[in-house]
Amino acid sequence: MQRNQFGMPLMGLGTFGRNGPAGIQSILDALEIGYRHIDTAQTYETEAECGEAVRASGLSRSDIFVTTKISTANFGPGDLVPSLQRSLDALGMDQVDLTLIHWPSPRGKVALPIYLEQIAEAQAVGLTRMIGVSNFPIALLQAARSILGETRITNNQFECHPYLQNSSLVSYCLENQISVTCYLPIARGALAGDPLLEELAAAKGCTVEQLALTYALARGLAVIPASARKERLASNFAATKISLAEHEMAIMAAADRGTRYIDFDWAPNWD
Ligand SMILES: NC(=O)c1ccc[n+]([C@@H]2O[C@H](COP(=O)([O-])OP(=O)(O)OC[C@H]3O[C@@H](n4cnc5c(N)ncnc54)[C@H](OP(=O)(O)O)[C@@H]3O)[C@@H](O)[C@H]2O)c1
């Protein structure tokens, strides 16, 4: 299994929408297929489902990399550490591998040092092995590194897929030893029917979704595709077995359109 420098398996599982008993079964299916990296968040309300599936799998906790994310509602002074303790209680775990700031505080309502210092405290008291951020553009990453130091932030999770390759942000992260996790790595299914991608997929005997995942893995990025369907979980996972030649990487690179699917009027200024 391909891992980044922090031991995170590059192939991960997105769990948004996997709520309730069907969600637990789906996460369990993914663990049986071979996924060893699970991505949850306080706002998804899937932390309990993730914990339940991990226990039901019979795998040991240390075999699975678990990420959760702190909701922007828990940034106020004194709020973040207890909120992560509640996440651990829901997961039924003593520690997560990685905790991310889910979004920068909308409209800067809470100042950056206030929530960053609290996530560092959560790490210092052992609730999380590593810390990172999500949806942070370069300017905010620079500010965060000046607050916490250059080595503390180990991951940035942001939208990244063939139609939004985010090359300058990816380069900044990788050059500064910040690993990258791509969310919406298959652009929520929007790649189907793309003539160039379909042609390449047909030539390689794979799907356009597998191409998107393989391409991100080849760039050294982690991916967290999600599906409610077991056969898609398996087919997405099988992207780890595909490789791309240099000219195929160039075709994938040329697919970039700068199309962003997740945006809000309170989102940060994107790169
Ligand atoms: N940090 C953040 O702010 C943030 C934001 C958004 C998402 N995320 C994370 O990223 C994960 C993935 O995001 P996402 O689920 O929105 O996007 P995604 O993984 O790119 O796409 C999931 C969608 O594509 C479909 N799909 C899955 N596999 C497919 C395949 N092989 N062929 C065709 N369609 C397929 C799924 O439908 P079916 O279920 O019907 O298969 C679902 O509608 C989330 O679960 C979450 O963990 C993080």
Short mmCIF file of C-alpha atoms and ligand atoms in Angstrom, two decimals:
data_model
loop_
_atom_site.label_atom_id
_atom_site.label_comp_id
_atom_site.label_asym_id
_atom_site.label_seq_id
_atom_site.Cartn_x
_atom_site.Cartn_y
_atom_site.Cartn_z
CA MET A 1 0.00 0.00 0.00
CA GLN A 2 1.39 3.39 -1.08
CA ARG A 3 1.81 5.76 1.88
CA ASN A 4 3.04 9.33 2.24
CA GLN A 5 5.91 10.41 4.49
CA PHE A 6 3.54 10.52 7.47
CA GLY A 7 2.36 6.93 7.08
CA MET A 8 -1.02 7.89 5.61
CA PRO A 9 -2.19 5.36 2.99
CA LEU A 10 -2.69 7.35 -0.21
CA MET A 11 -5.89 5.47 -1.00
CA GLY A 12 -8.53 6.51 1.54
CA LEU A 13 -12.27 6.35 2.01
CA GLY A 14 -14.57 9.38 2.19
CA THR A 15 -17.43 8.81 4.64
CA PHE A 16 -19.69 11.82 4.04
CA GLY A 17 -23.22 10.40 3.77
CA ARG A 18 -22.38 6.99 5.27
CA ASN A 19 -24.73 7.42 8.25
CA GLY A 20 -26.61 4.76 10.19
CA PRO A 21 -26.49 0.97 9.81
CA ALA A 22 -26.11 1.16 6.01
CA GLY A 23 -23.17 3.50 6.52
CA ILE A 24 -21.49 1.12 8.96
CA GLN A 25 -21.94 -1.75 6.50
CA SER A 26 -20.49 0.31 3.67
CA ILE A 27 -17.40 1.32 5.70
CA LEU A 28 -17.00 -2.32 6.73
CA ASP A 29 -17.23 -3.36 3.05
CA ALA A 30 -14.46 -0.87 2.28
CA LEU A 31 -12.23 -2.28 5.03
CA GLU A 32 -12.82 -5.76 3.63
CA ILE A 33 -11.86 -4.55 0.15
CA GLY A 34 -8.58 -3.26 1.57
CA TYR A 35 -9.05 0.43 2.46
CA ARG A 36 -6.94 1.33 5.50
CA HIS A 37 -7.53 5.09 5.65
CA ILE A 38 -10.89 6.52 6.72
CA ASP A 39 -11.85 10.18 6.47
CA THR A 40 -14.59 11.52 8.73
CA ALA A 41 -15.52 14.90 10.26
CA GLN A 42 -17.53 16.27 13.14
CA THR A 43 -20.08 17.71 10.72
CA TYR A 44 -20.58 14.44 8.78
CA GLU A 45 -21.84 12.72 11.93
CA THR A 46 -20.15 9.51 10.76
CA GLU A 47 -17.57 9.24 13.53
CA ALA A 48 -19.61 6.64 15.44
CA GLU A 49 -20.17 4.66 12.21
CA CYS A 50 -16.42 4.67 11.47
CA GLY A 51 -15.59 3.41 14.97
CA GLU A 52 -18.25 0.71 14.78
CA ALA A 53 -17.03 -0.51 11.38
CA VAL A 54 -13.40 -0.60 12.53
CA ARG A 55 -14.36 -2.72 15.54
CA ALA A 56 -16.57 -5.01 13.45
CA SER A 57 -13.76 -5.53 10.92
CA GLY A 58 -11.58 -7.36 13.44
CA LEU A 59 -8.61 -5.31 12.22
CA SER A 60 -6.42 -3.79 14.86
CA ARG A 61 -6.78 -0.05 15.41
CA SER A 62 -3.14 0.51 14.43
CA ASP A 63 -3.81 -0.97 10.96
CA ILE A 64 -6.16 1.88 10.08
CA PHE A 65 -5.37 5.56 9.57
CA VAL A 66 -8.25 7.70 10.89
CA THR A 67 -8.72 11.38 10.10
CA THR A 68 -11.37 13.64 11.56
CA LYS A 69 -12.00 17.37 11.12
CA ILE A 70 -12.93 20.09 13.57
CA SER A 71 -16.11 21.96 12.73
CA THR A 72 -15.81 25.75 12.48
CA ALA A 73 -18.48 25.86 15.23
CA ASN A 74 -15.85 24.55 17.68
CA PHE A 75 -13.16 27.19 17.17
CA GLY A 76 -14.07 29.48 20.11
CA PRO A 77 -11.63 29.75 23.02
CA GLY A 78 -11.76 26.54 25.06
CA ASP A 79 -14.12 24.76 22.64
CA LEU A 80 -11.84 22.78 20.33
CA VAL A 81 -10.16 20.28 22.67
CA PRO A 82 -13.45 19.16 24.32
CA SER A 83 -15.02 18.83 20.85
CA LEU A 84 -12.21 16.50 19.76
CA GLN A 85 -12.66 14.49 22.96
CA ARG A 86 -16.35 14.09 21.98
CA SER A 87 -15.24 12.93 18.52
CA LEU A 88 -12.98 10.31 20.13
CA ASP A 89 -15.85 9.20 22.36
CA ALA A 90 -18.05 8.78 19.26
CA LEU A 91 -15.27 6.89 17.47
CA GLY A 92 -14.58 4.79 20.56
CA MET A 93 -10.85 5.52 20.13
CA ASP A 94 -8.18 7.03 22.37
CA GLN A 95 -6.50 8.96 19.58
CA VAL A 96 -6.97 9.75 15.91
CA ASP A 97 -4.06 9.73 13.48
CA LEU A 98 -4.84 13.13 12.01
CA THR A 99 -7.10 16.02 12.98
CA LEU A 100 -7.76 18.81 10.50
CA ILE A 101 -9.23 22.27 10.81
CA HIS A 102 -12.17 21.65 8.44
CA TRP A 103 -12.34 25.19 7.00
CA PRO A 104 -10.71 28.50 7.87
CA SER A 105 -13.06 30.41 10.18
CA PRO A 106 -15.82 31.85 7.93
CA ARG A 107 -15.20 35.57 7.32
CA GLY A 108 -12.35 35.39 9.88
CA LYS A 109 -14.90 35.40 12.71
CA VAL A 110 -12.42 33.56 14.96
CA ALA A 111 -8.79 34.66 14.61
CA LEU A 112 -6.42 32.07 13.16
CA PRO A 113 -4.10 31.81 16.23
CA ILE A 114 -7.07 31.05 18.49
CA TYR A 115 -8.08 27.84 16.77
CA LEU A 116 -4.60 26.82 15.59
CA GLU A 117 -3.19 27.03 19.11
CA GLN A 118 -6.07 24.87 20.33
CA ILE A 119 -5.49 22.15 17.72
CA ALA A 120 -1.79 22.17 18.70
CA GLU A 121 -2.87 21.75 22.31
CA ALA A 122 -5.08 18.78 21.30
CA GLN A 123 -1.98 17.19 19.79
CA ALA A 124 0.15 18.00 22.83
CA VAL A 125 -2.31 16.24 25.16
CA GLY A 126 -2.35 13.17 22.89
CA LEU A 127 -5.85 13.32 21.37
CA THR A 128 -4.37 13.29 17.87
CA ARG A 129 -1.07 12.00 16.53
CA MET A 130 -0.81 14.68 13.82
CA ILE A 131 -2.55 17.91 12.92
CA GLY A 132 -3.36 19.67 9.68
CA VAL A 133 -5.83 21.88 7.86
CA SER A 134 -8.39 21.69 5.10
CA ASN A 135 -9.42 24.26 2.48
CA PHE A 136 -6.37 26.42 3.28
CA PRO A 137 -4.97 28.38 0.30
CA ILE A 138 -1.26 29.30 0.20
CA ALA A 139 -1.61 32.64 2.03
CA LEU A 140 -3.38 31.01 4.97
CA LEU A 141 -0.90 28.13 5.04
CA GLN A 142 1.92 30.66 5.28
CA ALA A 143 0.13 32.43 8.13
CA ALA A 144 -0.51 29.10 9.88
CA ARG A 145 3.14 28.09 9.57
CA SER A 146 4.24 31.39 11.05
CA ILE A 147 1.97 30.70 14.06
CA LEU A 148 2.72 27.00 14.63
CA GLY A 149 6.17 26.62 13.09
CA GLU A 150 7.18 24.99 9.84
CA THR A 151 6.80 21.32 10.68
CA ARG A 152 3.58 21.10 12.67
CA ILE A 153 1.08 21.13 9.80
CA THR A 154 1.39 17.77 8.09
CA ASN A 155 -1.60 17.79 5.72
CA ASN A 156 -3.89 20.06 3.72
CA GLN A 157 -7.10 18.54 2.38
CA PHE A 158 -8.74 20.38 -0.49
CA GLU A 159 -10.77 19.85 -3.66
CA CYS A 160 -8.54 18.31 -6.29
CA HIS A 161 -9.46 16.24 -9.36
CA PRO A 162 -8.70 16.30 -13.09
CA TYR A 163 -10.96 19.33 -13.65
CA LEU A 164 -9.41 21.28 -10.71
CA GLN A 165 -5.78 20.27 -10.41
CA ASN A 166 -4.83 23.10 -8.06
CA SER A 167 -1.22 22.92 -9.28
CA SER A 168 0.19 25.95 -7.45
CA LEU A 169 -1.31 24.88 -4.12
CA VAL A 170 -0.18 21.27 -4.62
CA SER A 171 3.36 22.47 -5.42
CA TYR A 172 3.49 24.79 -2.41
CA CYS A 173 2.35 21.96 -0.10
CA LEU A 174 4.72 19.35 -1.45
CA GLU A 175 7.69 21.75 -1.46
CA ASN A 176 6.99 22.54 2.19
CA GLN A 177 6.52 18.94 3.39
CA ILE A 178 2.76 19.32 3.76
CA SER A 179 1.07 16.19 2.45
CA VAL A 180 -2.05 16.64 0.31
CA THR A 181 -5.39 14.85 0.47
CA CYS A 182 -7.70 15.36 -2.51
CA TYR A 183 -11.40 15.58 -1.77
CA LEU A 184 -13.93 15.08 -4.56
CA PRO A 185 -11.12 13.12 -6.27
CA ILE A 186 -13.52 11.81 -8.93
CA ALA A 187 -15.34 15.13 -9.22
CA ARG A 188 -18.51 13.48 -7.93
CA GLY A 189 -18.85 11.46 -11.11
CA ALA A 190 -18.69 14.48 -13.46
CA LEU A 191 -15.82 13.01 -15.51
CA ALA A 192 -18.06 10.43 -17.22
CA GLY A 193 -18.46 11.20 -20.91
CA ASP A 194 -15.37 13.41 -21.15
CA PRO A 195 -14.10 12.50 -24.66
CA LEU A 196 -10.34 12.63 -23.92
CA LEU A 197 -10.59 10.85 -20.59
CA GLU A 198 -12.97 8.21 -21.98
CA GLU A 199 -10.59 7.58 -24.88
CA LEU A 200 -7.63 7.10 -22.54
CA ALA A 201 -9.69 4.93 -20.17
CA ALA A 202 -10.83 2.72 -23.06
CA ALA A 203 -7.23 2.35 -24.26
CA LYS A 204 -6.14 1.27 -20.78
CA GLY A 205 -9.17 -0.89 -20.05
CA CYS A 206 -10.16 1.11 -16.97
CA THR A 207 -12.76 3.71 -16.00
CA VAL A 208 -12.39 7.51 -16.04
CA GLU A 209 -12.83 7.46 -12.25
CA GLN A 210 -9.92 5.03 -11.91
CA LEU A 211 -7.85 7.28 -14.18
CA ALA A 212 -8.56 10.28 -11.94
CA LEU A 213 -7.53 8.36 -8.83
CA THR A 214 -4.44 6.82 -10.43
CA TYR A 215 -3.36 10.25 -11.66
CA ALA A 216 -3.61 11.78 -8.17
CA LEU A 217 -1.70 8.84 -6.65
CA ALA A 218 1.00 9.28 -9.30
CA ARG A 219 1.30 12.95 -8.25
CA GLY A 220 1.97 11.67 -4.69
CA LEU A 221 -1.41 12.82 -3.38
CA ALA A 222 -3.84 10.96 -1.13
CA VAL A 223 -7.44 10.49 -2.35
CA ILE A 224 -10.67 9.87 -0.43
CA PRO A 225 -13.33 8.81 -2.96
CA ALA A 226 -16.76 7.95 -1.57
CA SER A 227 -19.47 5.61 -2.77
CA ALA A 228 -22.53 3.96 -1.30
CA ARG A 229 -22.01 1.04 -3.70
CA LYS A 230 -19.71 -1.85 -2.89
CA GLU A 231 -18.74 -2.51 -6.52
CA ARG A 232 -17.67 1.14 -6.89
CA LEU A 233 -15.69 1.00 -3.63
CA ALA A 234 -13.86 -1.98 -5.12
CA SER A 235 -13.34 -0.44 -8.53
CA ASN A 236 -12.08 2.84 -7.00
CA PHE A 237 -9.68 0.88 -4.77
CA ALA A 238 -8.37 -1.02 -7.80
CA ALA A 239 -6.99 2.28 -9.14
CA THR A 240 -3.99 1.55 -6.91
CA LYS A 241 -3.03 -1.21 -9.37
CA ILE A 242 -2.96 1.01 -12.47
CA SER A 243 0.03 3.01 -13.65
CA LEU A 244 0.33 5.85 -16.14
CA ALA A 245 3.08 6.43 -18.69
CA GLU A 246 4.52 9.93 -19.12
CA HIS A 247 2.37 10.74 -22.18
CA GLU A 248 -0.74 9.53 -20.28
CA MET A 249 0.17 11.81 -17.34
CA ALA A 250 0.33 14.65 -19.87
CA ILE A 251 -3.18 13.85 -21.14
CA MET A 252 -4.47 13.92 -17.55
CA ALA A 253 -2.68 17.21 -16.85
CA ALA A 254 -4.31 18.77 -19.91
CA ALA A 255 -7.81 17.95 -18.60
CA ASP A 256 -7.60 20.79 -16.02
CA ARG A 257 -10.44 23.33 -16.41
CA GLY A 258 -10.30 25.07 -13.05
CA THR A 259 -13.83 23.83 -12.26
CA ARG A 260 -14.57 24.01 -8.53
CA TYR A 261 -17.63 22.16 -7.22
CA ILE A 262 -17.42 23.11 -3.52
CA ASP A 263 -17.55 26.82 -2.82
CA PHE A 264 -19.31 29.17 -0.42
CA ASP A 265 -19.59 32.92 -0.22
CA TRP A 266 -17.63 32.66 3.06
CA ALA A 267 -14.90 30.45 1.58
CA PRO A 268 -11.32 31.76 1.64
CA ASN A 269 -9.76 33.50 -1.38
CA TRP A 270 -8.70 30.51 -3.44
CA ASP A 271 -5.33 30.33 -5.20
N1 LIG B 1 -12.59 18.79 3.58
C1 LIG B 1 -13.70 19.14 2.99
O1 LIG B 1 -14.13 20.31 3.06
C2 LIG B 1 -14.46 18.13 2.18
C3 LIG B 1 -15.47 18.55 1.31
C4 LIG B 1 -16.16 17.57 0.57
C5 LIG B 1 -15.83 16.24 0.71
N2 LIG B 1 -14.85 15.85 1.59
C6 LIG B 1 -14.48 14.42 1.75
O2 LIG B 1 -14.24 13.88 0.49
C7 LIG B 1 -15.00 12.69 0.32
C8 LIG B 1 -15.31 12.50 -1.13
O3 LIG B 1 -16.11 13.57 -1.59
P1 LIG B 1 -17.47 13.35 -2.40
O4 LIG B 1 -18.10 12.09 -1.94
O5 LIG B 1 -18.27 14.59 -2.33
O6 LIG B 1 -16.94 13.24 -3.90
P2 LIG B 1 -16.34 12.06 -4.80
O7 LIG B 1 -15.73 10.98 -3.99
O8 LIG B 1 -15.53 12.72 -5.86
O9 LIG B 1 -17.63 11.49 -5.54
C9 LIG B 1 -18.61 10.73 -4.90
C10 LIG B 1 -19.79 10.63 -5.87
O10 LIG B 1 -19.38 9.94 -7.04
C11 LIG B 1 -20.14 8.73 -7.19
N3 LIG B 1 -19.16 7.66 -7.48
C12 LIG B 1 -18.32 7.03 -6.61
N4 LIG B 1 -17.55 6.14 -7.24
C13 LIG B 1 -17.92 6.17 -8.55
C14 LIG B 1 -17.49 5.47 -9.69
N5 LIG B 1 -16.54 4.54 -9.63
N6 LIG B 1 -18.10 5.76 -10.87
C15 LIG B 1 -19.06 6.70 -10.95
N7 LIG B 1 -19.51 7.42 -9.89
C16 LIG B 1 -18.94 7.15 -8.70
C17 LIG B 1 -20.85 8.50 -5.89
O11 LIG B 1 -22.14 7.97 -6.11
P3 LIG B 1 -22.57 6.57 -5.42
O12 LIG B 1 -22.49 6.79 -3.94
O13 LIG B 1 -23.96 6.37 -5.93
O14 LIG B 1 -21.60 5.55 -5.93
C18 LIG B 1 -20.96 9.92 -5.30
O15 LIG B 1 -22.12 10.56 -5.82
C19 LIG B 1 -16.20 12.89 1.24
O16 LIG B 1 -16.84 11.68 1.58
C20 LIG B 1 -15.54 13.53 2.41
O17 LIG B 1 -14.92 12.55 3.25
C21 LIG B 1 -14.15 16.78 2.29
#
